[in-house]
XYZ file of C-alpha atoms in Angstrom:
96
model
C 91.217 116.214 229.241
C 92.519 115.700 232.275
C 96.622 115.107 232.476
C 98.231 113.443 235.229
C 102.122 113.239 236.269
C 104.244 111.578 239.204
C 107.308 111.901 239.845
C 109.121 110.135 242.709
C 111.463 112.494 244.638
C 114.451 110.767 247.093
C 116.834 112.111 249.298
C 119.070 111.985 252.124
C 118.734 113.299 255.525
C 121.479 113.663 257.793
C 121.104 114.196 261.932
C 123.871 116.167 263.443
C 123.378 115.693 267.543
C 125.239 118.429 268.583
C 125.166 119.992 272.657
C 121.667 118.417 273.615
C 119.825 119.626 269.827
C 120.124 118.338 266.937
C 120.436 119.534 263.113
C 118.486 117.970 260.099
C 120.169 118.479 256.528
C 118.582 116.940 253.317
C 120.846 116.434 250.019
C 120.825 114.829 247.120
C 117.461 115.710 246.208
C 116.505 114.092 242.870
C 113.402 113.435 240.607
C 112.256 110.695 238.321
C 109.370 109.904 236.537
C 106.787 107.939 238.081
C 107.008 105.222 234.952
C 111.065 105.271 234.761
C 111.015 104.646 238.752
C 108.872 101.973 238.329
C 110.944 100.538 236.047
C 114.033 100.891 237.694
C 112.730 99.392 241.063
C 111.775 95.784 239.147
C 114.457 95.507 237.376
C 117.699 93.428 238.687
C 120.238 95.799 236.898
C 120.826 99.684 237.085
C 119.411 100.600 234.132
C 120.220 104.262 232.604
C 117.228 106.364 233.103
C 116.893 109.975 233.314
C 116.351 111.532 236.667
C 116.813 115.374 237.052
C 118.617 117.439 240.184
C 116.872 119.006 242.883
C 118.842 121.768 241.580
C 116.925 121.199 237.801
C 113.660 120.874 239.147
C 113.591 123.640 242.232
C 116.221 126.588 240.908
C 116.561 126.062 236.819
C 112.541 124.655 236.010
C 114.138 122.391 233.877
C 111.217 119.595 233.408
C 108.554 120.524 231.270
C 106.086 118.359 229.620
C 103.730 118.862 226.572
C 100.414 119.565 228.060
C 101.400 120.571 231.745
C 102.295 124.178 231.857
C 104.443 124.942 234.841
C 105.457 121.650 235.686
C 108.632 122.197 237.444
C 106.366 124.846 239.357
C 104.132 122.355 240.657
C 106.630 119.650 241.247
C 108.466 122.048 243.203
C 105.487 123.352 245.462
C 105.010 119.322 246.496
C 108.765 118.535 246.739
C 108.499 121.596 249.468
C 105.085 120.258 250.803
C 106.802 117.011 251.196
C 109.781 117.823 252.990
C 107.809 120.234 255.435
C 105.519 117.541 255.997
C 108.684 115.069 257.091
C 110.052 117.820 258.945
C 107.036 117.986 261.281
C 106.435 114.048 261.464
C 110.107 114.098 262.849
C 110.059 116.793 264.921
C 107.143 115.292 266.471
C 108.607 111.675 266.871
C 111.221 112.970 268.574
C 109.252 115.364 270.757
C 107.768 112.149 272.214
């Protein structure tokens, strides 16, 4: 039996320009299950839905699912890959 799950990751990106260089910081990383995120997006009001901090998932590995072993590890690997992709694309954009 194949069991698939999805998470949305939101984060803040800040650029600080100094002496012809740029520092990039990514903060406020939060995760929400796909169905909850989509429900929140469709609602005109702010719903109180379960969110996980970056620390919950990436450090403390608090996210578990009944049928998915190592769910936090899988989410963490995908999150790091996605953030690396964002950084590489930003670097390419600003290099042009």
